[in-house]
């Protein structure tokens, strides 16, 4: 039903597949038609030890190796990955590696969210009846190299700013945690730590180790530390 299922632009060394009849926008262009009611491109890969799709773009400097634009999204996704394998071996559904140690200003992952109320949501679900250590988010941070200059290292650096509110009650929490642990049966033990900090230093050179440091200022009333403990508990134990 299309006038050209394959369009060859020999003068510009390009080929178009689909509804396009003008100069292809790439060496190979696949143009879909809304009236077709099906995917524009499907890759069905049946082999088990080789990659389904390879992109080698080692010459790119300022462009994108893969660019996705989906400006009409409503409830869909610009990128959707579904790993429904039941294999219990160790694997990564998504793996991003920036592995050149000399690229000191490169970021392995950057997420910019200009709309929406949530920038990043991690929804971790786990169901098992055996012993296990379950982690919602794990950060393994190792600084290597025998540095001889000053270093500031942050496991998590959180910078929050709200300077545009003109009225209303505005609450900002730099860190808000609500760990809840209750047993379904009257057995075993439940131990909950709202925050557990174990700071360790060394004695080489001069050192100072603080388990926690709290600074509060700039308000009409400033509290360094406020404790609300139910009756039967200890407000402060040292």
PDB file of C-alpha atoms in Angstrom:
ATOM      1  CA  UNK A   1       0.000   0.000   0.000  1.00  0.00           C
ATOM      2  CA  UNK A   2       3.008   2.322   0.288  1.00  0.00           C
ATOM      3  CA  UNK A   3       4.365   3.908  -2.863  1.00  0.00           C
ATOM      4  CA  UNK A   4       7.923   2.904  -1.968  1.00  0.00           C
ATOM      5  CA  UNK A   5       8.641   0.025   0.430  1.00  0.00           C
ATOM      6  CA  UNK A   6      12.338   0.411  -0.399  1.00  0.00           C
ATOM      7  CA  UNK A   7      13.683   3.772  -1.511  1.00  0.00           C
ATOM      8  CA  UNK A   8      17.295   3.974  -2.685  1.00  0.00           C
ATOM      9  CA  UNK A   9      18.980   7.368  -2.812  1.00  0.00           C
ATOM     10  CA  UNK A  10      22.042   6.288  -4.760  1.00  0.00           C
ATOM     11  CA  UNK A  11      23.395   9.812  -5.169  1.00  0.00           C
ATOM     12  CA  UNK A  12      23.721  10.147  -1.385  1.00  0.00           C
ATOM     13  CA  UNK A  13      24.419   6.484  -0.537  1.00  0.00           C
ATOM     14  CA  UNK A  14      21.309   6.016   1.579  1.00  0.00           C
ATOM     15  CA  UNK A  15      18.360   3.624   1.754  1.00  0.00           C
ATOM     16  CA  UNK A  16      14.894   4.112   3.230  1.00  0.00           C
ATOM     17  CA  UNK A  17      12.427   1.379   4.170  1.00  0.00           C
ATOM     18  CA  UNK A  18       8.779   2.205   4.748  1.00  0.00           C
ATOM     19  CA  UNK A  19       6.687   5.236   3.903  1.00  0.00           C
ATOM     20  CA  UNK A  20       9.511   7.712   3.229  1.00  0.00           C
ATOM     21  CA  UNK A  21       9.983   8.768  -0.411  1.00  0.00           C
ATOM     22  CA  UNK A  22      12.399  11.648   0.101  1.00  0.00           C
ATOM     23  CA  UNK A  23      16.074  11.789   0.955  1.00  0.00           C
ATOM     24  CA  UNK A  24      16.684   9.279   3.768  1.00  0.00           C
ATOM     25  CA  UNK A  25      17.792  10.878   7.038  1.00  0.00           C
ATOM     26  CA  UNK A  26      20.454   8.210   7.627  1.00  0.00           C
ATOM     27  CA  UNK A  27      22.432   5.594   5.764  1.00  0.00           C
ATOM     28  CA  UNK A  28      19.507   3.312   6.613  1.00  0.00           C
ATOM     29  CA  UNK A  29      16.182   4.887   7.535  1.00  0.00           C
ATOM     30  CA  UNK A  30      13.149   2.902   8.664  1.00  0.00           C
ATOM     31  CA  UNK A  31       9.997   5.020   8.539  1.00  0.00           C
ATOM     32  CA  UNK A  32       6.794   3.664  10.046  1.00  0.00           C
ATOM     33  CA  UNK A  33       3.205   4.571   9.230  1.00  0.00           C
ATOM     34  CA  UNK A  34       0.570   5.209  11.899  1.00  0.00           C
ATOM     35  CA  UNK A  35      -1.979   3.398   9.743  1.00  0.00           C
ATOM     36  CA  UNK A  36       0.018   0.166   9.845  1.00  0.00           C
ATOM     37  CA  UNK A  37      -0.870  -0.606  13.468  1.00  0.00           C
ATOM     38  CA  UNK A  38       2.384  -2.440  14.209  1.00  0.00           C
ATOM     39  CA  UNK A  39       5.958  -1.850  15.277  1.00  0.00           C
ATOM     40  CA  UNK A  40       8.251  -0.056  12.851  1.00  0.00           C
ATOM     41  CA  UNK A  41      11.187  -2.340  13.656  1.00  0.00           C
ATOM     42  CA  UNK A  42      11.301  -5.690  15.448  1.00  0.00           C
ATOM     43  CA  UNK A  43      14.464  -7.677  16.143  1.00  0.00           C
ATOM     44  CA  UNK A  44      13.853 -11.342  16.957  1.00  0.00           C
ATOM     45  CA  UNK A  45      17.044 -12.983  18.151  1.00  0.00           C
ATOM     46  CA  UNK A  46      17.071 -16.742  18.754  1.00  0.00           C
ATOM     47  CA  UNK A  47      20.775 -17.400  19.363  1.00  0.00           C
ATOM     48  CA  UNK A  48      21.829 -17.699  23.013  1.00  0.00           C
ATOM     49  CA  UNK A  49      25.488 -16.627  23.269  1.00  0.00           C
ATOM     50  CA  UNK A  50      25.747 -13.592  20.970  1.00  0.00           C
ATOM     51  CA  UNK A  51      24.352 -10.088  21.262  1.00  0.00           C
ATOM     52  CA  UNK A  52      21.041  -9.291  19.619  1.00  0.00           C
ATOM     53  CA  UNK A  53      22.083  -5.754  18.620  1.00  0.00           C
ATOM     54  CA  UNK A  54      25.546  -4.228  18.497  1.00  0.00           C
ATOM     55  CA  UNK A  55      26.233  -0.511  18.192  1.00  0.00           C
ATOM     56  CA  UNK A  56      29.856   0.429  17.631  1.00  0.00           C
ATOM     57  CA  UNK A  57      30.233   4.199  17.664  1.00  0.00           C
ATOM     58  CA  UNK A  58      33.789   4.639  18.878  1.00  0.00           C
ATOM     59  CA  UNK A  59      34.322   7.744  16.719  1.00  0.00           C
ATOM     60  CA  UNK A  60      31.583   9.819  18.347  1.00  0.00           C
ATOM     61  CA  UNK A  61      32.827  12.756  20.418  1.00  0.00           C
ATOM     62  CA  UNK A  62      29.938  15.214  20.978  1.00  0.00           C
ATOM     63  CA  UNK A  63      26.941  13.357  19.506  1.00  0.00           C
ATOM     64  CA  UNK A  64      24.839  10.505  20.947  1.00  0.00           C
ATOM     65  CA  UNK A  65      25.465   6.833  20.238  1.00  0.00           C
ATOM     66  CA  UNK A  66      21.753   6.192  20.840  1.00  0.00           C
ATOM     67  CA  UNK A  67      19.103   8.916  20.894  1.00  0.00           C
ATOM     68  CA  UNK A  68      15.445   8.340  21.771  1.00  0.00           C
ATOM     69  CA  UNK A  69      12.815  11.055  21.346  1.00  0.00           C
ATOM     70  CA  UNK A  70       9.224  10.462  22.476  1.00  0.00           C
ATOM     71  CA  UNK A  71       7.655  13.894  22.839  1.00  0.00           C
ATOM     72  CA  UNK A  72       4.023  12.702  22.705  1.00  0.00           C
ATOM     73  CA  UNK A  73       4.165  10.301  25.669  1.00  0.00           C
ATOM     74  CA  UNK A  74       1.129   9.982  27.913  1.00  0.00           C
ATOM     75  CA  UNK A  75       1.279   6.741  29.909  1.00  0.00           C
ATOM     76  CA  UNK A  76       3.951   5.022  27.823  1.00  0.00           C
ATOM     77  CA  UNK A  77       7.727   4.849  28.272  1.00  0.00           C
ATOM     78  CA  UNK A  78      10.593   6.269  26.270  1.00  0.00           C
ATOM     79  CA  UNK A  79      12.632   3.246  27.349  1.00  0.00           C
ATOM     80  CA  UNK A  80      11.182  -0.006  28.677  1.00  0.00           C
ATOM     81  CA  UNK A  81      13.249  -3.009  29.784  1.00  0.00           C
ATOM     82  CA  UNK A  82      11.573  -6.199  30.970  1.00  0.00           C
ATOM     83  CA  UNK A  83      13.679  -9.031  32.448  1.00  0.00           C
ATOM     84  CA  UNK A  84      11.357 -11.921  33.307  1.00  0.00           C
ATOM     85  CA  UNK A  85      14.013 -14.625  33.492  1.00  0.00           C
ATOM     86  CA  UNK A  86      13.631 -17.056  36.417  1.00  0.00           C
ATOM     87  CA  UNK A  87      17.343 -17.853  36.479  1.00  0.00           C
ATOM     88  CA  UNK A  88      18.692 -17.326  40.022  1.00  0.00           C
ATOM     89  CA  UNK A  89      22.240 -16.543  38.935  1.00  0.00           C
ATOM     90  CA  UNK A  90      23.839 -13.151  39.503  1.00  0.00           C
ATOM     91  CA  UNK A  91      23.121 -10.702  36.687  1.00  0.00           C
ATOM     92  CA  UNK A  92      22.341  -7.065  35.949  1.00  0.00           C
ATOM     93  CA  UNK A  93      19.166  -6.200  34.075  1.00  0.00           C
ATOM     94  CA  UNK A  94      20.845  -2.927  33.128  1.00  0.00           C
ATOM     95  CA  UNK A  95      24.603  -2.336  33.333  1.00  0.00           C
ATOM     96  CA  UNK A  96      26.298   1.013  32.744  1.00  0.00           C
ATOM     97  CA  UNK A  97      30.091   1.146  32.823  1.00  0.00           C
ATOM     98  CA  UNK A  98      32.301   4.201  32.537  1.00  0.00           C
ATOM     99  CA  UNK A  99      35.579   2.378  32.936  1.00  0.00           C
ATOM    100  CA  UNK A 100      38.398   4.703  31.916  1.00  0.00           C
ATOM    101  CA  UNK A 101      40.094   5.843  35.117  1.00  0.00           C
ATOM    102  CA  UNK A 102      41.560   8.885  33.351  1.00  0.00           C
ATOM    103  CA  UNK A 103      38.106  10.359  32.629  1.00  0.00           C
ATOM    104  CA  UNK A 104      37.845  11.964  36.059  1.00  0.00           C
ATOM    105  CA  UNK A 105      34.977  14.348  35.157  1.00  0.00           C
ATOM    106  CA  UNK A 106      32.773  11.764  33.434  1.00  0.00           C
ATOM    107  CA  UNK A 107      29.519  10.632  35.012  1.00  0.00           C
ATOM    108  CA  UNK A 108      28.376   7.056  34.581  1.00  0.00           C
ATOM    109  CA  UNK A 109      24.713   8.035  34.912  1.00  0.00           C
ATOM    110  CA  UNK A 110      22.981  11.416  34.936  1.00  0.00           C
ATOM    111  CA  UNK A 111      19.218  11.848  35.342  1.00  0.00           C
ATOM    112  CA  UNK A 112      17.523  15.205  34.775  1.00  0.00           C
ATOM    113  CA  UNK A 113      13.876  15.560  35.759  1.00  0.00           C
ATOM    114  CA  UNK A 114      12.323  18.941  34.990  1.00  0.00           C
ATOM    115  CA  UNK A 115       8.720  17.816  35.407  1.00  0.00           C
ATOM    116  CA  UNK A 116       6.910  15.409  37.641  1.00  0.00           C
ATOM    117  CA  UNK A 117       6.884  15.293  41.427  1.00  0.00           C
ATOM    118  CA  UNK A 118       9.412  12.450  41.705  1.00  0.00           C
ATOM    119  CA  UNK A 119      12.844  12.522  40.130  1.00  0.00           C
ATOM    120  CA  UNK A 120      13.777   8.876  40.665  1.00  0.00           C
ATOM    121  CA  UNK A 121      11.668   6.125  42.228  1.00  0.00           C
ATOM    122  CA  UNK A 122      13.092   2.812  43.394  1.00  0.00           C
ATOM    123  CA  UNK A 123      10.371   0.225  43.985  1.00  0.00           C
ATOM    124  CA  UNK A 124      12.068  -2.830  45.500  1.00  0.00           C
ATOM    125  CA  UNK A 125       9.953  -5.944  46.050  1.00  0.00           C
ATOM    126  CA  UNK A 126      11.247  -9.222  47.441  1.00  0.00           C
ATOM    127  CA  UNK A 127       9.430 -12.380  48.513  1.00  0.00           C
ATOM    128  CA  UNK A 128      11.224 -15.306  50.125  1.00  0.00           C
ATOM    129  CA  UNK A 129      11.013 -17.491  53.225  1.00  0.00           C
ATOM    130  CA  UNK A 130      14.706 -18.250  53.641  1.00  0.00           C
ATOM    131  CA  UNK A 131      17.488 -16.254  55.259  1.00  0.00           C
ATOM    132  CA  UNK A 132      18.662 -13.361  53.123  1.00  0.00           C
ATOM    133  CA  UNK A 133      20.056  -9.828  53.330  1.00  0.00           C
ATOM    134  CA  UNK A 134      17.875  -7.588  51.182  1.00  0.00           C
ATOM    135  CA  UNK A 135      19.171  -4.212  50.008  1.00  0.00           C
ATOM    136  CA  UNK A 136      17.095  -1.460  48.447  1.00  0.00           C
ATOM    137  CA  UNK A 137      20.069   0.632  47.335  1.00  0.00           C
ATOM    138  CA  UNK A 138      23.747  -0.294  47.645  1.00  0.00           C
ATOM    139  CA  UNK A 139      26.619   2.116  47.098  1.00  0.00           C
ATOM    140  CA  UNK A 140      30.108   0.662  46.945  1.00  0.00           C
ATOM    141  CA  UNK A 141      32.510   3.593  46.913  1.00  0.00           C
ATOM    142  CA  UNK A 142      36.272   3.021  46.715  1.00  0.00           C
ATOM    143  CA  UNK A 143      38.819   5.770  46.228  1.00  0.00           C
ATOM    144  CA  UNK A 144      42.131   4.474  44.905  1.00  0.00           C
ATOM    145  CA  UNK A 145      45.444   6.061  44.084  1.00  0.00           C
ATOM    146  CA  UNK A 146      48.093   7.408  46.461  1.00  0.00           C
ATOM    147  CA  UNK A 147      46.865  10.993  46.460  1.00  0.00           C
ATOM    148  CA  UNK A 148      49.022  13.656  48.074  1.00  0.00           C
ATOM    149  CA  UNK A 149      46.608  16.610  47.890  1.00  0.00           C
ATOM    150  CA  UNK A 150      43.329  17.422  49.620  1.00  0.00           C
ATOM    151  CA  UNK A 151      40.257  15.291  48.871  1.00  0.00           C
ATOM    152  CA  UNK A 152      36.609  15.722  49.828  1.00  0.00           C
ATOM    153  CA  UNK A 153      34.721  12.445  49.519  1.00  0.00           C
ATOM    154  CA  UNK A 154      30.961  12.108  49.898  1.00  0.00           C
ATOM    155  CA  UNK A 155      29.134   8.801  49.984  1.00  0.00           C
ATOM    156  CA  UNK A 156      25.938  10.748  49.333  1.00  0.00           C
ATOM    157  CA  UNK A 157      25.867  14.480  48.592  1.00  0.00           C
ATOM    158  CA  UNK A 158      22.350  15.917  48.851  1.00  0.00           C
ATOM    159  CA  UNK A 159      21.782  19.527  47.796  1.00  0.00           C
ATOM    160  CA  UNK A 160      18.225  20.840  48.174  1.00  0.00           C
ATOM    161  CA  UNK A 161      17.077  24.402  47.484  1.00  0.00           C
ATOM    162  CA  UNK A 162      13.666  26.083  47.635  1.00  0.00           C
ATOM    163  CA  UNK A 163      13.872  29.879  47.456  1.00  0.00           C
ATOM    164  CA  UNK A 164      10.698  30.698  45.494  1.00  0.00           C
ATOM    165  CA  UNK A 165       7.897  29.965  47.989  1.00  0.00           C
ATOM    166  CA  UNK A 166       6.001  33.107  48.992  1.00  0.00           C
ATOM    167  CA  UNK A 167       3.314  31.698  51.290  1.00  0.00           C
ATOM    168  CA  UNK A 168       2.027  28.540  52.920  1.00  0.00           C
ATOM    169  CA  UNK A 169       3.797  26.072  55.169  1.00  0.00           C
ATOM    170  CA  UNK A 170       6.744  24.491  53.408  1.00  0.00           C
ATOM    171  CA  UNK A 171       8.546  21.525  54.909  1.00  0.00           C
ATOM    172  CA  UNK A 172      11.877  20.271  53.620  1.00  0.00           C
ATOM    173  CA  UNK A 173      13.517  17.054  54.793  1.00  0.00           C
ATOM    174  CA  UNK A 174      17.137  16.501  53.869  1.00  0.00           C
ATOM    175  CA  UNK A 175      16.719  12.894  54.929  1.00  0.00           C
ATOM    176  CA  UNK A 176      13.410  11.261  55.835  1.00  0.00           C
ATOM    177  CA  UNK A 177      13.326   7.571  56.720  1.00  0.00           C
ATOM    178  CA  UNK A 178      10.479   5.451  58.067  1.00  0.00           C
ATOM    179  CA  UNK A 179      11.778   1.911  58.674  1.00  0.00           C
ATOM    180  CA  UNK A 180       8.975  -0.303  59.977  1.00  0.00           C
ATOM    181  CA  UNK A 181       9.538  -3.887  61.120  1.00  0.00           C
ATOM    182  CA  UNK A 182       6.849  -5.988  62.805  1.00  0.00           C
ATOM    183  CA  UNK A 183       6.558  -9.746  63.053  1.00  0.00           C
ATOM    184  CA  UNK A 184       3.446 -11.512  61.778  1.00  0.00           C
ATOM    185  CA  UNK A 185       3.750 -14.022  64.642  1.00  0.00           C
ATOM    186  CA  UNK A 186       4.703 -13.650  68.299  1.00  0.00           C
ATOM    187  CA  UNK A 187       8.150 -15.151  67.799  1.00  0.00           C
ATOM    188  CA  UNK A 188      11.680 -14.096  67.001  1.00  0.00           C
ATOM    189  CA  UNK A 189      13.075 -10.632  67.578  1.00  0.00           C
ATOM    190  CA  UNK A 190      12.604  -7.319  65.783  1.00  0.00           C
ATOM    191  CA  UNK A 191      15.404  -4.759  65.922  1.00  0.00           C
ATOM    192  CA  UNK A 192      14.928  -1.469  64.075  1.00  0.00           C
ATOM    193  CA  UNK A 193      17.517   1.274  63.583  1.00  0.00           C
ATOM    194  CA  UNK A 194      16.261   4.552  62.185  1.00  0.00           C
ATOM    195  CA  UNK A 195      19.879   5.352  61.378  1.00  0.00           C
ATOM    196  CA  UNK A 196      23.039   3.360  62.036  1.00  0.00           C
ATOM    197  CA  UNK A 197      26.341   5.205  61.651  1.00  0.00           C
ATOM    198  CA  UNK A 198      29.705   3.551  62.094  1.00  0.00           C
ATOM    199  CA  UNK A 199      32.518   5.998  61.360  1.00  0.00           C
ATOM    200  CA  UNK A 200      36.079   4.651  61.394  1.00  0.00           C
ATOM    201  CA  UNK A 201      39.341   6.502  60.966  1.00  0.00           C
ATOM    202  CA  UNK A 202      43.045   5.823  61.306  1.00  0.00           C
ATOM    203  CA  UNK A 203      45.902   7.172  63.383  1.00  0.00           C
ATOM    204  CA  UNK A 204      48.368   7.878  60.572  1.00  0.00           C
ATOM    205  CA  UNK A 205      48.751  11.636  60.253  1.00  0.00           C
ATOM    206  CA  UNK A 206      46.311  13.714  62.294  1.00  0.00           C
ATOM    207  CA  UNK A 207      42.723  12.499  62.414  1.00  0.00           C
ATOM    208  CA  UNK A 208      39.303  13.421  63.739  1.00  0.00           C
ATOM    209  CA  UNK A 209      36.352  11.027  63.618  1.00  0.00           C
ATOM    210  CA  UNK A 210      32.790  12.158  64.312  1.00  0.00           C
ATOM    211  CA  UNK A 211      29.927   9.725  64.270  1.00  0.00           C
ATOM    212  CA  UNK A 212      27.497  12.540  63.448  1.00  0.00           C
ATOM    213  CA  UNK A 213      27.714  16.302  63.278  1.00  0.00           C
ATOM    214  CA  UNK A 214      24.587  18.439  63.326  1.00  0.00           C
ATOM    215  CA  UNK A 215      24.506  22.136  62.550  1.00  0.00           C
ATOM    216  CA  UNK A 216      21.290  24.160  62.672  1.00  0.00           C
ATOM    217  CA  UNK A 217      20.979  27.874  61.993  1.00  0.00           C
ATOM    218  CA  UNK A 218      19.195  30.602  60.126  1.00  0.00           C
ATOM    219  CA  UNK A 219      15.743  30.145  61.651  1.00  0.00           C
ATOM    220  CA  UNK A 220      13.751  32.047  64.242  1.00  0.00           C
ATOM    221  CA  UNK A 221      14.098  28.922  66.401  1.00  0.00           C
ATOM    222  CA  UNK A 222      16.928  26.441  65.896  1.00  0.00           C
ATOM    223  CA  UNK A 223      17.058  22.981  67.444  1.00  0.00           C
ATOM    224  CA  UNK A 224      20.287  21.055  67.268  1.00  0.00           C
ATOM    225  CA  UNK A 225      18.599  17.814  68.289  1.00  0.00           C
ATOM    226  CA  UNK A 226      15.001  17.000  69.215  1.00  0.00           C
ATOM    227  CA  UNK A 227      13.999  13.649  70.705  1.00  0.00           C
ATOM    228  CA  UNK A 228      10.412  12.392  70.849  1.00  0.00           C
ATOM    229  CA  UNK A 229      10.502   9.013  72.579  1.00  0.00           C
ATOM    230  CA  UNK A 230       7.479   7.000  73.728  1.00  0.00           C
ATOM    231  CA  UNK A 231       7.059   6.296  77.425  1.00  0.00           C
ATOM    232  CA  UNK A 232       8.962   3.233  78.477  1.00  0.00           C
ATOM    233  CA  UNK A 233      11.943   4.118  76.310  1.00  0.00           C
ATOM    234  CA  UNK A 234      15.158   5.981  76.971  1.00  0.00           C
ATOM    235  CA  UNK A 235      15.346   9.543  75.651  1.00  0.00           C
ATOM    236  CA  UNK A 236      19.137   9.637  75.575  1.00  0.00           C
ATOM    237  CA  UNK A 237      21.567   6.839  76.337  1.00  0.00           C
ATOM    238  CA  UNK A 238      25.313   7.284  76.268  1.00  0.00           C
TER     239      UNK A 238
END
